[in-house]
C-alpha cells in the first residue's frame, strides 16, 4: 500500500483463476470490486489510519464464490498540502507565512535560488501552532520557498506534499 493525503493505493499479486477481487475495510465492509490487481481508495481524510483486506472471487452459473481474505494492512494517509503561502520581503530577510494544518507535528521550510533548482531545507518548525518563519541574513536577490507539513508517527516523520512555490526579492 502507498498513501497520499487523501487517497490510498492498494496492490496485490494475482490469484490464479480469480475473476476479480473484493476490497474490504477491517470491519468487513465491502468498499469495491475490481478485476485489476490494484485499487485506489479516494476522498479520504488526511492523517488517518485505514485498514484493508482483499479476497479473490469467481462467478460461476450466476453465483459468486469467494476465496480467503488476505492479511490485513494498515496505512496512514499523509498530512494535507500546506496552503495560502505568502512571502514578505524585508531588509536582508524574507518572512514566509502559511495556513495552519490541524493535527500535524510541525512544518519544514525549503529554499532555492532557482524556481526549478535544488531546494535545501532551511528550517524545521517543531510547533504545529507556528505558521511563520523569518529567514534572515539574505543577499538581495530572488529566493524561492516551499513548505510541507509533517506528522510524527512512531518516532518517524511522515511528510505531506510540498506547497506551491512562492518567490520574493529581498532588499
Tab-separated table of C-alpha atoms in Angstrom:
chain	number	residue	atom	x	y	z
A	1	UNK	CA	0.000	0.000	0.000
A	2	UNK	CA	1.011	3.592	-0.565
A	3	UNK	CA	-0.667	6.765	0.649
A	4	UNK	CA	-1.110	10.424	-0.217
A	5	UNK	CA	-3.050	12.966	1.835
A	6	UNK	CA	-6.491	11.945	0.536
A	7	UNK	CA	-6.052	8.507	-1.040
A	8	UNK	CA	-4.564	5.059	-0.529
A	9	UNK	CA	-3.416	2.805	-3.358
A	10	UNK	CA	-3.518	-0.933	-2.687
A	11	UNK	CA	-1.933	-3.567	-4.909
A	12	UNK	CA	-1.548	-7.331	-4.677
A	13	UNK	CA	-0.326	-10.345	-6.595
A	14	UNK	CA	-2.811	-12.016	-8.934
A	15	UNK	CA	-4.541	-15.219	-7.832
A	16	UNK	CA	-4.814	-17.964	-10.480
A	17	UNK	CA	-8.394	-18.415	-11.618
A	18	UNK	CA	-9.759	-15.303	-9.893
A	19	UNK	CA	-12.436	-13.432	-11.797
A	20	UNK	CA	-11.967	-10.376	-9.614
A	21	UNK	CA	-11.102	-9.069	-6.203
A	22	UNK	CA	-13.201	-7.635	-3.388
A	23	UNK	CA	-11.684	-4.927	-1.193
A	24	UNK	CA	-12.861	-4.559	2.423
A	25	UNK	CA	-12.212	-2.365	5.431
A	26	UNK	CA	-11.047	-4.015	8.657
A	27	UNK	CA	-14.652	-4.280	9.879
A	28	UNK	CA	-15.614	-6.362	6.803
A	29	UNK	CA	-17.320	-3.518	4.944
A	30	UNK	CA	-17.070	-4.079	1.185
A	31	UNK	CA	-15.773	-0.895	-0.450
A	32	UNK	CA	-15.097	-2.053	-4.020
A	33	UNK	CA	-14.777	-4.875	-6.501
A	34	UNK	CA	-12.273	-4.860	-9.330
A	35	UNK	CA	-10.774	-7.174	-11.940
A	36	UNK	CA	-7.414	-5.375	-11.637
A	37	UNK	CA	-4.672	-6.187	-9.128
A	38	UNK	CA	-4.768	-2.706	-7.642
A	39	UNK	CA	-7.324	-0.275	-6.278
A	40	UNK	CA	-7.183	3.376	-5.203
A	41	UNK	CA	-9.452	4.385	-2.328
A	42	UNK	CA	-10.133	8.128	-2.769
A	43	UNK	CA	-11.659	11.033	-0.846
A	44	UNK	CA	-10.076	10.038	2.452
A	45	UNK	CA	-9.160	12.225	5.419
A	46	UNK	CA	-5.527	13.203	5.887
A	47	UNK	CA	-3.509	11.756	8.800
A	48	UNK	CA	-5.961	8.952	9.453
A	49	UNK	CA	-5.130	5.240	9.558
A	50	UNK	CA	-7.083	2.980	7.222
A	51	UNK	CA	-7.043	-0.820	7.357
A	52	UNK	CA	-7.827	-3.089	4.405
A	53	UNK	CA	-8.019	-6.701	3.314
A	54	UNK	CA	-8.687	-8.264	-0.083
A	55	UNK	CA	-10.104	-11.556	-1.254
A	56	UNK	CA	-10.484	-13.094	-4.703
A	57	UNK	CA	-13.772	-14.251	-6.175
A	58	UNK	CA	-15.133	-16.122	-9.173
A	59	UNK	CA	-18.597	-16.014	-10.697
A	60	UNK	CA	-19.991	-19.341	-11.895
A	61	UNK	CA	-23.562	-20.003	-13.091
A	62	UNK	CA	-24.641	-16.612	-11.697
A	63	UNK	CA	-23.276	-17.306	-8.212
A	64	UNK	CA	-20.296	-15.529	-6.647
A	65	UNK	CA	-17.752	-17.649	-4.771
A	66	UNK	CA	-15.137	-16.004	-2.560
A	67	UNK	CA	-11.663	-17.140	-1.594
A	68	UNK	CA	-9.987	-16.435	1.718
A	69	UNK	CA	-9.018	-12.999	2.943
A	70	UNK	CA	-5.525	-11.616	2.537
A	71	UNK	CA	-3.622	-10.384	5.534
A	72	UNK	CA	-4.825	-7.007	6.771
A	73	UNK	CA	-2.754	-3.937	6.051
A	74	UNK	CA	-2.921	-0.605	7.851
A	75	UNK	CA	-1.640	2.640	6.393
A	76	UNK	CA	-1.896	6.264	7.451
A	77	UNK	CA	-2.671	8.975	4.915
A	78	UNK	CA	-0.162	11.806	4.771
A	79	UNK	CA	-0.673	15.340	6.079
A	80	UNK	CA	-2.555	17.747	3.830
A	81	UNK	CA	-0.699	20.061	1.469
A	82	UNK	CA	0.264	23.401	3.020
A	83	UNK	CA	-1.795	26.221	1.509
A	84	UNK	CA	-2.072	30.004	1.452
A	85	UNK	CA	1.689	30.518	1.496
A	86	UNK	CA	2.652	34.206	1.494
A	87	UNK	CA	6.035	35.894	1.411
A	88	UNK	CA	7.060	39.360	2.518
A	89	UNK	CA	10.439	40.887	1.711
A	90	UNK	CA	12.385	42.872	4.220
A	91	UNK	CA	15.843	44.341	4.512
A	92	UNK	CA	18.050	41.255	4.132
A	93	UNK	CA	15.244	38.947	5.162
A	94	UNK	CA	12.100	37.191	3.960
A	95	UNK	CA	9.114	36.214	6.090
A	96	UNK	CA	7.065	33.228	4.999
A	97	UNK	CA	3.573	32.549	6.352
A	98	UNK	CA	1.145	29.692	5.730
A	99	UNK	CA	-2.205	28.321	6.832
A	100	UNK	CA	-2.170	26.049	9.896
A	101	UNK	CA	-2.977	22.372	9.370
A	102	UNK	CA	-4.814	20.751	12.246
A	103	UNK	CA	-3.194	17.655	13.733
A	104	UNK	CA	0.319	17.977	12.302
A	105	UNK	CA	3.507	17.912	14.379
A	106	UNK	CA	5.279	20.715	12.504
A	107	UNK	CA	6.486	22.092	9.188
A	108	UNK	CA	9.624	22.010	7.053
A	109	UNK	CA	10.675	25.056	5.015
A	110	UNK	CA	12.798	24.819	1.868
A	111	UNK	CA	14.614	27.491	-0.168
A	112	UNK	CA	16.273	27.727	-3.559
A	113	UNK	CA	17.757	30.451	-5.757
A	114	UNK	CA	16.030	28.972	-8.835
A	115	UNK	CA	12.365	28.021	-9.173
A	116	UNK	CA	13.133	24.580	-10.576
A	117	UNK	CA	16.504	24.334	-8.844
A	118	UNK	CA	17.601	22.249	-5.915
A	119	UNK	CA	15.808	23.138	-2.691
A	120	UNK	CA	17.529	22.950	0.676
A	121	UNK	CA	15.688	22.519	3.963
A	122	UNK	CA	16.416	25.686	5.917
A	123	UNK	CA	14.145	25.265	8.926
A	124	UNK	CA	12.099	22.644	10.754
A	125	UNK	CA	9.313	24.256	12.747
A	126	UNK	CA	8.577	21.875	15.614
A	127	UNK	CA	5.394	23.543	16.881
A	128	UNK	CA	2.230	22.934	14.883
A	129	UNK	CA	0.832	26.270	16.060
A	130	UNK	CA	3.729	28.223	14.498
A	131	UNK	CA	2.758	29.295	10.981
A	132	UNK	CA	5.513	31.723	10.024
A	133	UNK	CA	9.272	31.917	9.791
A	134	UNK	CA	11.677	34.777	9.064
A	135	UNK	CA	14.728	33.840	7.009
A	136	UNK	CA	17.447	36.378	7.919
A	137	UNK	CA	20.867	37.472	6.641
A	138	UNK	CA	19.918	37.142	2.974
A	139	UNK	CA	21.622	38.704	-0.028
A	140	UNK	CA	19.486	40.966	-2.207
A	141	UNK	CA	18.319	38.627	-4.931
A	142	UNK	CA	15.323	36.442	-5.691
A	143	UNK	CA	14.604	33.450	-3.435
A	144	UNK	CA	12.093	30.638	-3.879
A	145	UNK	CA	10.359	28.921	-0.980
A	146	UNK	CA	8.074	25.958	-0.379
A	147	UNK	CA	6.694	24.373	2.796
A	148	UNK	CA	5.376	20.958	3.779
A	149	UNK	CA	3.791	19.652	6.953
A	150	UNK	CA	4.837	16.542	8.839
A	151	UNK	CA	3.328	14.259	11.449
A	152	UNK	CA	5.470	12.167	13.805
A	153	UNK	CA	4.370	8.543	13.748
A	154	UNK	CA	6.256	6.034	15.892
A	155	UNK	CA	9.257	8.363	16.043
A	156	UNK	CA	9.424	8.953	12.274
A	157	UNK	CA	8.284	11.995	10.318
A	158	UNK	CA	5.610	11.407	7.680
A	159	UNK	CA	5.653	14.346	5.252
A	160	UNK	CA	2.804	15.776	3.220
A	161	UNK	CA	3.123	17.265	-0.258
A	162	UNK	CA	5.029	20.477	-0.873
A	163	UNK	CA	3.141	23.737	-1.070
A	164	UNK	CA	3.202	25.679	-4.300
A	165	UNK	CA	6.481	27.534	-4.825
A	166	UNK	CA	6.492	31.228	-3.903
A	167	UNK	CA	9.225	33.773	-4.651
A	168	UNK	CA	10.405	37.061	-3.186
A	169	UNK	CA	13.207	39.502	-3.928
A	170	UNK	CA	14.917	40.608	-0.727
A	171	UNK	CA	16.069	44.209	-0.312
